Coordinates of C-alpha atoms in Angstrom, one line a residue:
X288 CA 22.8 10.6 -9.8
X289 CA 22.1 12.5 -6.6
X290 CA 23.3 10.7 -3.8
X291 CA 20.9 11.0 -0.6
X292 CA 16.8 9.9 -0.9
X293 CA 14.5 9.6 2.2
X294 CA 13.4 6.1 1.0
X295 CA 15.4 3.4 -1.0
X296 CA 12.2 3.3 -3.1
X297 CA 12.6 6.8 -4.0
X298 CA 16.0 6.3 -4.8
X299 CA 14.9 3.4 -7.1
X300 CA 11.8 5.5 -8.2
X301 CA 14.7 8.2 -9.2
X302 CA 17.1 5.8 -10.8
X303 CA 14.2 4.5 -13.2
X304 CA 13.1 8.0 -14.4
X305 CA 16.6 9.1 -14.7
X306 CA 16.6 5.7 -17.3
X307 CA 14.0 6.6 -19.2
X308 CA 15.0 10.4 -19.8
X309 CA 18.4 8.9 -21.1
X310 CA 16.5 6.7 -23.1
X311 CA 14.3 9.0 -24.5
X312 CA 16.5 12.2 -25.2
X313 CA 15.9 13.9 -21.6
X314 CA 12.3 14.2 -22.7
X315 CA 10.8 11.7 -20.1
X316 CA 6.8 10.5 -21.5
X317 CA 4.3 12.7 -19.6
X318 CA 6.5 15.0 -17.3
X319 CA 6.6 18.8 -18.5
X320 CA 9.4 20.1 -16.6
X321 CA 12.9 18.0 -15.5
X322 CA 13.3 15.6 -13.2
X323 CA 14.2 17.0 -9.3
X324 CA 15.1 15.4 -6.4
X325 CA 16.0 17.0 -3.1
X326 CA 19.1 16.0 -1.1
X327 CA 18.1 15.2 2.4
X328 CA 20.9 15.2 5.1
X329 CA 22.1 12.2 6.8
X330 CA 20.6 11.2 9.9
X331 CA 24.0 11.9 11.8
X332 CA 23.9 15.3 10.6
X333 CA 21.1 16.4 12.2
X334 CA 20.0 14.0 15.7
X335 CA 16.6 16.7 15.7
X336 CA 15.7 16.0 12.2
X337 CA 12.7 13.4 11.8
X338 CA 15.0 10.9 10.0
X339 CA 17.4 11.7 13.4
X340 CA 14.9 10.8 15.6
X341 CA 14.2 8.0 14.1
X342 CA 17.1 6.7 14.2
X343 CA 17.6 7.6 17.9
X344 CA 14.3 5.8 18.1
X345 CA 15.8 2.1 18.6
X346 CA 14.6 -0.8 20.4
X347 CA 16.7 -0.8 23.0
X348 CA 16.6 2.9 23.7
X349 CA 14.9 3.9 27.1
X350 CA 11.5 4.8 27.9
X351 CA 12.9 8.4 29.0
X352 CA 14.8 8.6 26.0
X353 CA 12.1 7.6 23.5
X354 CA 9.3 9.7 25.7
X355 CA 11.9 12.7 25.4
X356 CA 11.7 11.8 21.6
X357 CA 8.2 12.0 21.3
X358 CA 8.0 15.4 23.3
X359 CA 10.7 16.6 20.8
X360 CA 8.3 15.7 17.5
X361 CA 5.3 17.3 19.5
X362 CA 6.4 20.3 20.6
X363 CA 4.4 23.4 20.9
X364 CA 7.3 25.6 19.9
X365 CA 8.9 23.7 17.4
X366 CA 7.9 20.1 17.3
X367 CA 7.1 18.7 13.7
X368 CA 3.5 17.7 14.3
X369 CA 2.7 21.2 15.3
X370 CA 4.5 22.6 11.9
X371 CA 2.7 20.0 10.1
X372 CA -0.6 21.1 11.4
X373 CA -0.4 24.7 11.0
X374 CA 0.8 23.9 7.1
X375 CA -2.4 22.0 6.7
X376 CA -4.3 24.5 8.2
X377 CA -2.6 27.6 6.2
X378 CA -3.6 24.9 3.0
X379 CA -7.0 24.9 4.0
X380 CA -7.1 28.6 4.0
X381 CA -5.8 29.4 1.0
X382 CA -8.5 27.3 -0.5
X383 CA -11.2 29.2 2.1
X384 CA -10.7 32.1 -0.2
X385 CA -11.4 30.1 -3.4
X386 CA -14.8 29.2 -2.3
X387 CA -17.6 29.9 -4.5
X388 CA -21.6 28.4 -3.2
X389 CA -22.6 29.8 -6.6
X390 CA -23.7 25.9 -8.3
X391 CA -25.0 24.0 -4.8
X392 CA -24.7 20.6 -6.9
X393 CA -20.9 21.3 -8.3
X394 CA -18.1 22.5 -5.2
X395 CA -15.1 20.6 -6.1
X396 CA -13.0 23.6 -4.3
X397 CA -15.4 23.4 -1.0
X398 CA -14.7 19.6 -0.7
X399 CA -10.9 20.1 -1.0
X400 CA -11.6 22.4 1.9
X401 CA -13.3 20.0 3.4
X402 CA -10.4 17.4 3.1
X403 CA -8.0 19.6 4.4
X404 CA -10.1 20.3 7.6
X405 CA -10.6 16.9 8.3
X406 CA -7.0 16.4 7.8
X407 CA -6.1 19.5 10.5
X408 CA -8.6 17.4 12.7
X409 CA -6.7 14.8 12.4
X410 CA -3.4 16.3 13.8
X411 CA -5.0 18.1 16.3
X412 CA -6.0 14.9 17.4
X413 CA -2.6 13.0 17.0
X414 CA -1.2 15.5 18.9
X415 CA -3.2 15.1 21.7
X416 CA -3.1 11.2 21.6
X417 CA 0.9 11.8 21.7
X418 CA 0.8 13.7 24.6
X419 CA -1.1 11.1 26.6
X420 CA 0.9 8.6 25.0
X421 CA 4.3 10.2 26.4
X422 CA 3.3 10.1 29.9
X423 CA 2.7 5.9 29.2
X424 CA 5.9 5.2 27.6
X425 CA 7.7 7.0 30.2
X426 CA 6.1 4.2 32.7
X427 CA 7.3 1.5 30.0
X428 CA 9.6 -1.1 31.5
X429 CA 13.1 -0.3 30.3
X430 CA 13.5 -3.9 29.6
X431 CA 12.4 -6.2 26.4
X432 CA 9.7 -8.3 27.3
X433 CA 9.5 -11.9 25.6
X434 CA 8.9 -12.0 21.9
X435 CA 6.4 -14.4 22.7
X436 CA 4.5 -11.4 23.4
X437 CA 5.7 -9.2 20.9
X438 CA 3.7 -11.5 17.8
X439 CA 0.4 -10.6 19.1
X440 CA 0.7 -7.1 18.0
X441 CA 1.5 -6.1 14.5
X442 CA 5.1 -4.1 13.5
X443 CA 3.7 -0.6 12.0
X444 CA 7.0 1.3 10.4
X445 CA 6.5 0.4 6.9
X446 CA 9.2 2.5 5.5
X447 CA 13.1 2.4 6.2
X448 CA 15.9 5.1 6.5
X449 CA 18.1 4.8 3.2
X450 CA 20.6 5.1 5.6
X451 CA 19.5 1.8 7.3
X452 CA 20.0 0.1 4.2
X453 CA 22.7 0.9 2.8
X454 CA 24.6 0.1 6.4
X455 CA 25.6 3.8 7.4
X456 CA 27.1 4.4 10.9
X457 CA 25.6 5.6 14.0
X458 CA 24.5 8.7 14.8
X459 CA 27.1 11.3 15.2
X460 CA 28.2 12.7 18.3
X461 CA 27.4 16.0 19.3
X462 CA 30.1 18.0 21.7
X463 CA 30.6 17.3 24.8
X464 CA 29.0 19.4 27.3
X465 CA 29.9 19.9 30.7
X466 CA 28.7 17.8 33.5
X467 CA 25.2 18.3 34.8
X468 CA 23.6 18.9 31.3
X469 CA 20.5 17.0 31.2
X470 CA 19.8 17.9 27.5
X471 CA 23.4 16.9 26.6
X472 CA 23.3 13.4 28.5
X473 CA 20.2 12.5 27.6
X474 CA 21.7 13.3 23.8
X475 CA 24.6 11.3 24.5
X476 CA 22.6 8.4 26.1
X477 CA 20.3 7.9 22.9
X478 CA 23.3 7.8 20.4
X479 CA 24.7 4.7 22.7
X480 CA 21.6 3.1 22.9
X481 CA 21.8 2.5 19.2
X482 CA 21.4 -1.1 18.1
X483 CA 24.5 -0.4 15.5
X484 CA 26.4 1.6 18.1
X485 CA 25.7 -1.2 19.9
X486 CA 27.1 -3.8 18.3
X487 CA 30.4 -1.6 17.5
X488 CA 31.2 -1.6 21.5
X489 CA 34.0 -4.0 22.5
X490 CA 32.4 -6.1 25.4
X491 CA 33.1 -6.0 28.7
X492 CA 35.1 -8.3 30.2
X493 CA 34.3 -11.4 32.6
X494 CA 33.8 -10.9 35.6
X495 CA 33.8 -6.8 36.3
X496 CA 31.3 -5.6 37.7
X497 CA 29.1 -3.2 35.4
X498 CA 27.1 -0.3 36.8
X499 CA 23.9 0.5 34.9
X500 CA 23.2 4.1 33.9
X501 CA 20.7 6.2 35.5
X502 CA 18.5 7.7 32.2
X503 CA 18.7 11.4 32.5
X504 CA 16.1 13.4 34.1
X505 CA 13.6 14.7 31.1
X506 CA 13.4 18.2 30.3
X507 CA 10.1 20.2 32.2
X508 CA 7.6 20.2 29.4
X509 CA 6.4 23.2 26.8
X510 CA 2.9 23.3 25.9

C-alpha cells in the first residue's frame, strides 16, 4: 500500500478498496479502471506547500508569522487561492464553449456554467476577505487569551494532516541563511513556534533570564 494520503480517512478510504479488489480478483464492484492514489509529500518537505503551511500554522505561532502565512496562500503571483481561482475559471470556460440555448426548458450544460461561476465568485470573494483579514491578525495579540473565551466560538479545521496523526516530526529546517534575511528568519521562527517543536526543546533553566524574540519584519506586499 502506498505510503503517504492527505487525510487519514483517505488512507482508510484506500485500505478498504484495496480489500475489496483482493477480495474480488482485482475487479473492485462498480470501478472501470484500477485503483490510484497520489503520493503527497510530507509536510517537512515542502514548508510552502498547503499541508506546509498548515503545519507552520500552530497556535502558538505569531500573528506576523501566521499573517505572513496567509499572504503566502493569497498571493497574486503564486499564492494557492489565486491558482485555485483561475482553475475554476478556466473550468467554467471550457464548459462556455459547450453551451447550446437550443431547448430553453432543458440546459443541464448552462447550469454547470452557472455553478462554476458562482464558484469563481466565491474565491474572488475569499480572496478579498483574506486580504482584509491579514491586516487584523497582524494586530492580533501574540498571546493566548483565556479559554474561557475561546468556547464561545466554534473550532472550524475539520480535517487533520496524516502526518498529525500518525505523530511525525516537525517541520524540517531549511538552510541557514545569512544574517539580515527577513524571509529566512521569519522561516526559521515559524518552524520553532511549532507546538511539537515545542515540546522537543529542553527548558530553560531557573533563574536566567530569557530575552523574547522580536518577530521578523514581513515581507512588502504583492498584489
Amino acid at each position: 500500500m502506498p505510503e503517504f494520503y492527505p487525510s487519514i480517512g483517505e488512507a482508510v478510504g484506500a485500505a478498504m478498496k484495496h480489500n475489496i479488489r483482493l477480495a474480488h480478483g482485482n475487479e473492485t464492484p462498480g470501478l472501470d479502471k484500477p485503483l490510484q492514489v497520489r503520493h503527497l509529500p510530507h509536510p517537512s518537505s515542502d514548508p510552502y506547500s498547503l499541508p506546509g503551511m498548515i503545519a507552520r500554522l500552530a497556535e502558538t505561532a505569531t500573528p506576523n508569522e501566521v499573517a505572513g502565512i496567509i499572504e503566502e496562500v493569497n498571493g497574486a503571483l503564486v499564492g494557492a487561492l489565486p491558482q485555485l481561482t483561475e482553475l475554476v475559471a478556466a473550468a467554467a470556460d471550457w464548459t462556455r464553449v459547450r453551451l447550446t440555448f437550443d431547448d430553453p426548458n432543458h440546459n443541464p450544460t448552462f447550469e454547470t456554467w452557472t455553478r462554476l461561476a458562482a464558484a469563481h465568485g466565491m474565491l474572488l470573494d475569499v480572496q478579498e476577505q483574506l486580504e482584509i483579514a491579514e491586516d487584523g491578525i497582524a494586530a492580533c495579540p501574540a498571546e493566548l487569551t483565556d479559554p474561557r473565551h475561546h468556547e464561545m466560538v466554534n473550532v472550524l479545521r475539520t480535517r487533520e494532516l496524516l502526518s498529525d496523526v500518525l505523530g511525525a516530526g516537525p517541520v524540517a529546517s531549511p538552510p541557514p541563511a545569512a544574517d539580515g534575511n527577513a524571509e529566512a528568519n521569519r522561516q526559521r521562527a515559524a518552524r520553532t513556534s511549532s507546538p511539537k517543536a515545542a515540546a522537543q526543546r529542553p527548558a530553560s533553566p531557573a533563574g536566567s533570564d530569557a530575552v523574547p524574540s522580536t518577530p521578523p519584519p514581513r515581507a512588502p506586499r504583492t498584489r
